[in-house]
Amino acid sequence: MESGARQLTAVDLNTFTTTQQEAFGTVGMTADGRTFRYVAFGGTSTIKAGLLCVGPAAPSNSTALAITAVGTGGQATANLQVGSKTLVITNGATSVTANQFQFLEIVSAADLTYSLRINGHTSAGNGGYITVSLADPLPQGVTQLIPGTDTANLVYSQFNGVAPSTTGNAPAGVTTNVVPQSASASYFGWVQSGGKAFVKATTATIGLGIAQDLAGTAGYVIISAATTGNIGWAKASAASNTASVVLNIN
């Protein structure tokens, strides 16, 4: 079985495609030890190099979804029991496209919470039924899920739809090249998550931590504080400029 990070070249890092080539979040590494993550870029505008990209916001009506009753929408009793890798849930008001989400979170009446990887799922309109194929089976502790009581959340990978933003979210990585995102085409590629990088910075102080700027320019970093987390540290000081940093987003 393959394991470890994928080895990346300059060609890999400078190539963007309109079709997905790797699993979201796949780890890549260059010969000098820098690490990268494979992502889908969000938004409709070109993304400049040196910008911190963060994960997407949760779409509306994707949380607290009902687990469908047995006998409805193809739901079976076996789907609700430990070891199951199929589950039917009832969609909310917002239409869902096939394979849009990467994780299924379950909240049970037994005060148990689970985050399970999704292999794929069907599409559904308002109030329709979504059949979810799970990569992770329902784990031990699930005697049987209870339709109408237990609920489910559909969740994006933090690497699906990343973009520069001043809205706080899980950081994915820094762009190392211009991403040709447009209103007519969305792209996939690599962002840097670890090692020496060159980033846009509102503020940076040599030796201190850096974090996402939540108040200034989207994609810029600032001196980190307890409320903004830490994605690395500065190798040089900067103000409204660029900064040499070491990333530690992983």
mmCIF file of N, CA, C and O in Angstrom, residues 67-89 104 106 116 130-132 134 137-139 142-147:
data_model
loop_
_atom_site.group_PDB
_atom_site.id
_atom_site.type_symbol
_atom_site.label_atom_id
_atom_site.label_comp_id
_atom_site.label_asym_id
_atom_site.label_seq_id
_atom_site.Cartn_x
_atom_site.Cartn_y
_atom_site.Cartn_z
ATOM 1 N N ILE A 67 -31.908 11.927 9.882
ATOM 2 C CA ILE A 67 -31.613 10.598 9.364
ATOM 3 C C ILE A 67 -32.940 9.979 8.939
ATOM 4 O O ILE A 67 -33.901 9.936 9.706
ATOM 5 N N THR A 68 -32.993 9.535 7.707
ATOM 6 C CA THR A 68 -34.249 9.098 7.091
ATOM 7 C C THR A 68 -34.783 7.821 7.739
ATOM 8 O O THR A 68 -34.018 6.932 8.115
ATOM 9 N N ALA A 69 -36.096 7.746 7.844
ATOM 10 C CA ALA A 69 -36.745 6.581 8.451
ATOM 11 C C ALA A 69 -36.569 5.339 7.584
ATOM 12 O O ALA A 69 -36.474 5.425 6.350
ATOM 13 N N VAL A 70 -36.522 4.181 8.220
ATOM 14 C CA VAL A 70 -36.421 2.912 7.508
ATOM 15 C C VAL A 70 -37.640 2.755 6.596
ATOM 16 O O VAL A 70 -38.780 3.036 6.978
ATOM 17 N N GLY A 71 -37.372 2.326 5.361
ATOM 18 C CA GLY A 71 -38.440 2.140 4.398
ATOM 19 C C GLY A 71 -38.716 3.359 3.553
ATOM 20 O O GLY A 71 -39.540 3.312 2.637
ATOM 21 N N THR A 72 -38.017 4.443 3.811
ATOM 22 C CA THR A 72 -38.184 5.681 3.048
ATOM 23 C C THR A 72 -36.869 6.038 2.364
ATOM 24 O O THR A 72 -35.806 5.972 2.986
ATOM 25 N N GLY A 73 -36.922 6.398 1.100
ATOM 26 C CA GLY A 73 -35.729 6.815 0.372
ATOM 27 C C GLY A 73 -34.667 5.754 0.236
ATOM 28 O O GLY A 73 -33.496 6.071 -0.002
ATOM 29 N N GLY A 74 -35.040 4.486 0.409
ATOM 30 C CA GLY A 74 -34.069 3.400 0.310
ATOM 31 C C GLY A 74 -33.349 3.089 1.603
ATOM 32 O O GLY A 74 -32.424 2.268 1.617
ATOM 33 N N GLN A 75 -33.774 3.710 2.695
ATOM 34 C CA GLN A 75 -33.144 3.435 3.987
ATOM 35 C C GLN A 75 -33.495 2.021 4.463
ATOM 36 O O GLN A 75 -34.645 1.589 4.360
ATOM 37 N N ALA A 76 -32.477 1.316 4.976
ATOM 38 C CA ALA A 76 -32.668 -0.024 5.520
ATOM 39 C C ALA A 76 -32.205 -0.054 6.968
ATOM 40 O O ALA A 76 -31.365 0.753 7.381
ATOM 41 N N THR A 77 -32.735 -0.979 7.752
ATOM 42 C CA THR A 77 -32.350 -1.095 9.163
ATOM 43 C C THR A 77 -30.851 -1.299 9.295
ATOM 44 O O THR A 77 -30.201 -0.725 10.187
ATOM 45 N N ALA A 78 -30.261 -2.091 8.393
ATOM 46 C CA ALA A 78 -28.818 -2.369 8.461
ATOM 47 C C ALA A 78 -27.980 -1.107 8.296
ATOM 48 O O ALA A 78 -26.850 -1.031 8.798
ATOM 49 N N ASN A 79 -28.543 -0.093 7.609
ATOM 50 C CA ASN A 79 -27.796 1.159 7.418
ATOM 51 C C ASN A 79 -27.546 1.889 8.724
ATOM 52 O O ASN A 79 -26.619 2.702 8.826
ATOM 53 N N LEU A 80 -28.363 1.634 9.729
ATOM 54 C CA LEU A 80 -28.321 2.379 10.984
ATOM 55 C C LEU A 80 -27.453 1.712 12.043
ATOM 56 O O LEU A 80 -27.302 2.237 13.145
ATOM 57 N N GLN A 81 -26.875 0.576 11.710
ATOM 58 C CA GLN A 81 -26.177 -0.234 12.709
ATOM 59 C C GLN A 81 -24.665 -0.178 12.546
ATOM 60 O O GLN A 81 -24.148 0.173 11.474
ATOM 61 N N VAL A 82 -23.946 -0.520 13.619
ATOM 62 C CA VAL A 82 -22.488 -0.498 13.618
ATOM 63 C C VAL A 82 -21.948 -1.269 12.422
ATOM 64 O O VAL A 82 -22.455 -2.334 12.064
ATOM 65 N N GLY A 83 -20.932 -0.717 11.773
ATOM 66 C CA GLY A 83 -20.307 -1.345 10.618
ATOM 67 C C GLY A 83 -20.892 -0.923 9.292
ATOM 68 O O GLY A 83 -20.305 -1.202 8.238
ATOM 69 N N SER A 84 -22.039 -0.237 9.302
ATOM 70 C CA SER A 84 -22.658 0.181 8.050
ATOM 71 C C SER A 84 -21.796 1.205 7.325
ATOM 72 O O SER A 84 -21.201 2.094 7.935
ATOM 73 N N LYS A 85 -21.757 1.096 5.994
ATOM 74 C CA LYS A 85 -21.039 2.070 5.177
ATOM 75 C C LYS A 85 -21.984 2.774 4.197
ATOM 76 O O LYS A 85 -21.540 3.384 3.222
ATOM 77 N N THR A 86 -23.286 2.668 4.477
ATOM 78 C CA THR A 86 -24.304 3.369 3.689
ATOM 79 C C THR A 86 -25.310 3.994 4.638
ATOM 80 O O THR A 86 -25.716 3.370 5.618
ATOM 81 N N LEU A 87 -25.693 5.236 4.369
ATOM 82 C CA LEU A 87 -26.683 5.899 5.198
ATOM 83 C C LEU A 87 -27.489 6.857 4.329
ATOM 84 O O LEU A 87 -26.930 7.540 3.462
ATOM 85 N N VAL A 88 -28.793 6.892 4.550
ATOM 86 C CA VAL A 88 -29.664 7.827 3.838
ATOM 87 C C VAL A 88 -30.060 8.935 4.796
ATOM 88 O O VAL A 88 -30.499 8.668 5.926
ATOM 89 N N ILE A 89 -29.894 10.178 4.363
ATOM 90 C CA ILE A 89 -30.307 11.318 5.179
ATOM 91 C C ILE A 89 -31.241 12.200 4.348
ATOM 92 O O ILE A 89 -31.194 12.192 3.113
ATOM 93 N N LEU A 104 -19.204 13.332 6.826
ATOM 94 C CA LEU A 104 -20.520 13.252 7.446
ATOM 95 C C LEU A 104 -20.314 13.235 8.952
ATOM 96 O O LEU A 104 -19.606 12.372 9.481
ATOM 97 N N ILE A 106 -22.109 12.932 12.668
ATOM 98 C CA ILE A 106 -23.328 12.389 13.265
ATOM 99 C C ILE A 106 -23.389 12.785 14.731
ATOM 100 O O ILE A 106 -22.406 12.652 15.465
ATOM 101 N N LEU A 116 -17.115 11.113 9.939
ATOM 102 C CA LEU A 116 -16.822 9.990 9.055
ATOM 103 C C LEU A 116 -16.525 10.495 7.643
ATOM 104 O O LEU A 116 -17.206 11.386 7.128
ATOM 105 N N ILE A 130 -30.621 11.821 0.345
ATOM 106 C CA ILE A 130 -29.216 11.716 -0.045
ATOM 107 C C ILE A 130 -28.684 10.375 0.447
ATOM 108 O O ILE A 130 -28.670 10.111 1.658
ATOM 109 N N THR A 131 -28.274 9.526 -0.473
ATOM 110 C CA THR A 131 -27.644 8.257 -0.105
ATOM 111 C C THR A 131 -26.141 8.475 -0.028
ATOM 112 O O THR A 131 -25.508 8.863 -1.016
ATOM 113 N N VAL A 132 -25.582 8.252 1.149
ATOM 114 C CA VAL A 132 -24.172 8.521 1.408
ATOM 115 C C VAL A 132 -23.399 7.205 1.473
ATOM 116 O O VAL A 132 -23.772 6.292 2.223
ATOM 117 N N LEU A 134 -20.026 5.678 2.721
ATOM 118 C CA LEU A 134 -19.018 6.057 3.705
ATOM 119 C C LEU A 134 -17.698 5.318 3.496
ATOM 120 O O LEU A 134 -17.684 4.114 3.248
ATOM 121 N N PRO A 137 -16.828 3.177 8.336
ATOM 122 C CA PRO A 137 -18.105 2.609 8.764
ATOM 123 C C PRO A 137 -18.597 3.231 10.064
ATOM 124 O O PRO A 137 -17.816 3.832 10.813
ATOM 125 N N LEU A 138 -19.900 3.095 10.327
ATOM 126 C CA LEU A 138 -20.414 3.525 11.626
ATOM 127 C C LEU A 138 -19.648 2.766 12.704
ATOM 128 O O LEU A 138 -19.566 1.541 12.678
ATOM 129 N N PRO A 139 -19.063 3.473 13.666
ATOM 130 C CA PRO A 139 -18.125 2.846 14.602
ATOM 131 C C PRO A 139 -18.790 2.150 15.779
ATOM 132 O O PRO A 139 -20.005 2.247 15.989
ATOM 133 N N VAL A 142 -22.224 2.721 18.307
ATOM 134 C CA VAL A 142 -23.503 2.964 17.661
ATOM 135 C C VAL A 142 -24.320 1.678 17.742
ATOM 136 O O VAL A 142 -24.140 0.757 16.951
ATOM 137 N N THR A 143 -25.174 1.558 18.728
ATOM 138 C CA THR A 143 -26.063 0.391 18.794
ATOM 139 C C THR A 143 -26.985 0.413 17.597
ATOM 140 O O THR A 143 -27.099 -0.555 16.848
ATOM 141 N N GLN A 144 -27.648 1.543 17.397
ATOM 142 C CA GLN A 144 -28.445 1.778 16.196
ATOM 143 C C GLN A 144 -28.841 3.241 16.172
ATOM 144 O O GLN A 144 -29.331 3.778 17.161
ATOM 145 N N LEU A 145 -28.586 3.901 15.039
ATOM 146 C CA LEU A 145 -29.002 5.289 14.904
ATOM 147 C C LEU A 145 -30.524 5.369 14.922
ATOM 148 O O LEU A 145 -31.214 4.447 14.474
ATOM 149 N N ILE A 146 -31.035 6.491 15.418
ATOM 150 C CA ILE A 146 -32.484 6.643 15.591
ATOM 151 C C ILE A 146 -33.002 7.735 14.653
ATOM 152 O O ILE A 146 -32.776 8.928 14.888
ATOM 153 N N PRO A 147 -33.672 7.354 13.559
ATOM 154 C CA PRO A 147 -34.263 8.362 12.671
ATOM 155 C C PRO A 147 -35.238 9.251 13.434
ATOM 156 O O PRO A 147 -35.988 8.789 14.289
#
